[in-house]
Amino acid sequence: MADMSVAERKTVLAGFHGGSAKVRLTPALPATRVSLRAGADAVAGLSKTLGLKLPTKPKTSASAKGRTAFWIGPDEWFLIDEKGDALMADCAASGVVHSATDISHRNTAIIVSGPAAANTLNAACPLDLSLAAFPVGAVTRTVFGKIEIILYRAEEDTFRVECWRSFADYAFGMLSEGAEDASL
């Protein structure tokens, strides 16, 4: 018998797929997400228990064993674990002062990939997404149309767009339009 005390959430973009001849839009797999705040003195302890070195420079990220950490600010990181491992428990085990909030059900992500991925994003994002300005591994909090997103360049032609679930339809629609325009 299933445990009825735990709600299972459907992904907000279930069944969504799109793009064009030069761009694929795919909902990211479900993941655990944590908003982490900590001082510089806690970085080493958190890095050790999380199994990856927290980045400490603007626009940087770090990945290891299915986990990714995005530098969001001087004392702020956005953590993603695609294996669904216990990020919160690992943060708690660090023994250092920090604030960690599970935001797994607040966010979702869309993977934008293909040779016209950057042009697709630039349909509603004002950033220079050239490889020189935004290299592989770069991450930033920015705007996409009328919403806030976290944008991560996973590969040369692959980006991860993190947004709130409530804005997912809007983001996917804007990306679909951008993908059509970028393929002309």
Coordinates of C-alpha atoms in Angstrom, one line a residue:
M1 CA 0.0 0.0 0.0
A2 CA 1.3 3.4 -0.9
D3 CA 2.3 6.0 1.7
M4 CA -0.6 8.4 1.5
S5 CA 1.2 11.1 3.6
V6 CA 3.5 12.0 0.7
A7 CA 2.0 13.7 -2.3
E8 CA 3.5 12.9 -5.7
R9 CA 3.7 15.9 -8.0
K10 CA 3.4 15.5 -11.8
T11 CA 6.0 17.5 -13.7
V12 CA 4.5 20.7 -14.9
L13 CA 5.8 20.2 -18.5
A14 CA 4.8 16.5 -18.8
G15 CA 4.3 15.8 -22.5
F16 CA 5.8 19.1 -23.7
H17 CA 8.3 18.7 -26.5
G18 CA 9.1 21.2 -29.1
G19 CA 11.6 23.1 -31.1
S20 CA 12.5 23.4 -34.7
A21 CA 14.9 22.0 -37.2
K22 CA 17.8 23.6 -35.3
V23 CA 16.6 23.5 -31.7
R24 CA 15.2 20.9 -29.4
L25 CA 13.1 21.9 -26.3
T26 CA 12.9 19.2 -23.7
P27 CA 11.6 19.3 -20.1
A28 CA 14.4 18.4 -17.8
L29 CA 14.1 15.3 -15.7
P30 CA 12.8 15.8 -12.1
A31 CA 15.5 16.8 -9.7
T32 CA 16.1 17.8 -6.2
R33 CA 16.8 21.5 -5.8
V34 CA 18.1 23.5 -2.8
S35 CA 18.6 27.2 -2.3
L36 CA 21.8 27.4 -0.2
R37 CA 23.0 30.5 1.7
A38 CA 26.3 30.4 3.7
G39 CA 29.3 32.5 4.6
A40 CA 32.7 32.1 3.2
D41 CA 33.8 30.2 6.3
A42 CA 31.3 27.5 5.6
V43 CA 32.2 26.8 2.0
A44 CA 34.8 24.1 2.7
G45 CA 32.6 22.1 5.1
L46 CA 29.6 22.2 2.7
S47 CA 31.7 21.3 -0.3
K48 CA 33.0 18.3 1.5
T49 CA 29.6 16.9 2.5
L50 CA 28.0 17.7 -0.9
G51 CA 30.8 16.0 -2.8
L52 CA 31.6 19.0 -5.0
K53 CA 33.5 22.2 -4.6
L54 CA 31.1 25.1 -4.3
P55 CA 32.0 27.7 -6.9
T56 CA 33.0 31.1 -5.4
K57 CA 33.2 33.3 -8.5
P58 CA 30.4 35.0 -10.4
K59 CA 28.9 33.1 -13.4
T60 CA 30.6 29.8 -12.4
S61 CA 29.3 26.3 -11.6
A62 CA 30.6 23.0 -10.4
S63 CA 29.4 19.4 -11.1
A64 CA 30.2 16.0 -9.7
K65 CA 28.3 12.7 -9.4
G66 CA 25.0 14.0 -10.7
R67 CA 25.1 17.1 -8.6
T68 CA 25.5 20.7 -9.9
A69 CA 26.1 23.9 -7.9
F70 CA 25.5 27.3 -9.4
W71 CA 27.1 30.4 -7.9
I72 CA 24.2 32.9 -7.6
G73 CA 25.7 35.5 -5.3
P74 CA 28.6 36.0 -2.8
D75 CA 26.8 33.8 -0.2
E76 CA 24.2 32.0 -2.4
W77 CA 24.2 28.8 -4.4
F78 CA 21.5 26.9 -6.3
L79 CA 22.0 23.2 -6.0
I80 CA 20.6 20.5 -8.3
D81 CA 20.8 16.8 -7.8
E82 CA 19.4 14.8 -10.8
K83 CA 19.6 11.5 -8.9
G84 CA 17.2 12.7 -6.2
D85 CA 19.8 12.2 -3.4
A86 CA 19.4 13.8 -0.1
L87 CA 20.9 17.3 -0.6
M88 CA 19.2 18.6 2.5
A89 CA 20.6 15.8 4.7
D90 CA 24.1 16.4 3.3
C91 CA 23.9 20.1 4.0
A92 CA 22.7 19.4 7.5
A93 CA 25.6 16.9 8.0
S94 CA 28.2 19.6 7.2
G95 CA 28.4 20.9 10.7
V96 CA 28.7 24.5 9.6
V97 CA 26.3 27.5 9.8
H98 CA 24.2 27.8 6.7
S99 CA 20.6 28.1 5.5
A100 CA 19.3 25.4 3.1
T101 CA 15.8 25.4 1.6
D102 CA 14.3 22.6 -0.5
I103 CA 12.8 24.2 -3.5
S104 CA 12.3 21.1 -5.6
H105 CA 8.6 21.6 -6.1
R106 CA 8.9 25.4 -6.9
N107 CA 11.2 25.0 -9.9
T108 CA 11.3 23.2 -13.2
A109 CA 13.7 23.3 -16.0
I110 CA 13.7 23.2 -19.8
I111 CA 16.7 22.0 -21.8
V112 CA 17.4 24.1 -25.0
S113 CA 19.8 22.3 -27.3
G114 CA 20.9 22.5 -30.9
P115 CA 23.0 24.8 -33.1
A116 CA 20.5 27.7 -32.7
A117 CA 20.0 27.3 -29.0
A118 CA 21.7 30.7 -28.1
N119 CA 19.6 32.5 -30.8
T120 CA 16.5 30.9 -29.4
L121 CA 17.2 32.2 -25.9
N122 CA 18.1 35.6 -27.2
A123 CA 14.6 36.0 -28.5
A124 CA 13.7 37.0 -24.9
C125 CA 17.0 37.2 -23.0
P126 CA 19.2 40.2 -23.4
L127 CA 22.5 38.5 -22.5
D128 CA 25.4 38.0 -24.9
L129 CA 25.4 34.2 -25.2
S130 CA 28.5 33.9 -27.4
L131 CA 31.0 31.3 -26.1
A132 CA 33.5 34.1 -25.3
A133 CA 31.0 36.0 -23.1
F134 CA 29.1 33.0 -21.7
P135 CA 31.3 29.8 -21.9
V136 CA 30.4 26.3 -21.1
G137 CA 29.8 26.1 -17.3
A138 CA 28.6 29.7 -17.1
V139 CA 25.5 30.4 -15.1
T140 CA 23.5 33.5 -14.1
R141 CA 20.2 34.7 -12.8
T142 CA 18.6 36.8 -15.5
V143 CA 15.3 37.7 -17.2
F144 CA 13.6 35.8 -20.0
G145 CA 10.8 37.9 -21.3
K146 CA 8.8 38.9 -18.2
I147 CA 10.1 36.2 -15.9
E148 CA 13.3 35.5 -13.8
I149 CA 15.3 32.5 -14.8
I150 CA 18.6 30.8 -13.9
L151 CA 20.4 30.2 -17.2
Y152 CA 23.2 27.6 -17.3
R153 CA 25.3 26.6 -20.3
A154 CA 25.8 22.9 -20.0
E155 CA 27.5 22.3 -23.3
E156 CA 28.4 24.5 -26.3
D157 CA 24.9 24.1 -27.8
T158 CA 23.0 23.1 -24.7
F159 CA 21.4 25.4 -22.1
R160 CA 19.3 24.7 -19.0
V161 CA 16.6 27.2 -18.2
E162 CA 15.4 27.0 -14.6
C163 CA 12.2 28.8 -13.8
W164 CA 9.3 28.6 -11.3
R165 CA 6.7 26.0 -12.1
S166 CA 4.0 28.7 -12.4
F167 CA 6.0 30.3 -15.3
A168 CA 6.8 27.1 -17.1
D169 CA 4.1 27.4 -19.7
Y170 CA 5.1 30.9 -20.5
A171 CA 8.8 30.0 -20.7
F172 CA 8.1 27.0 -23.0
G173 CA 5.9 29.1 -25.2
M174 CA 8.5 31.9 -25.5
L175 CA 11.2 29.3 -26.2
S176 CA 9.0 27.6 -28.9
E177 CA 8.5 31.0 -30.7
G178 CA 12.2 31.7 -30.4
A179 CA 13.1 28.3 -31.8
E180 CA 10.9 28.9 -34.8
D181 CA 12.5 32.3 -35.4
A182 CA 16.0 31.0 -34.9
S183 CA 15.5 28.4 -37.6
L184 CA 14.5 30.8 -40.3

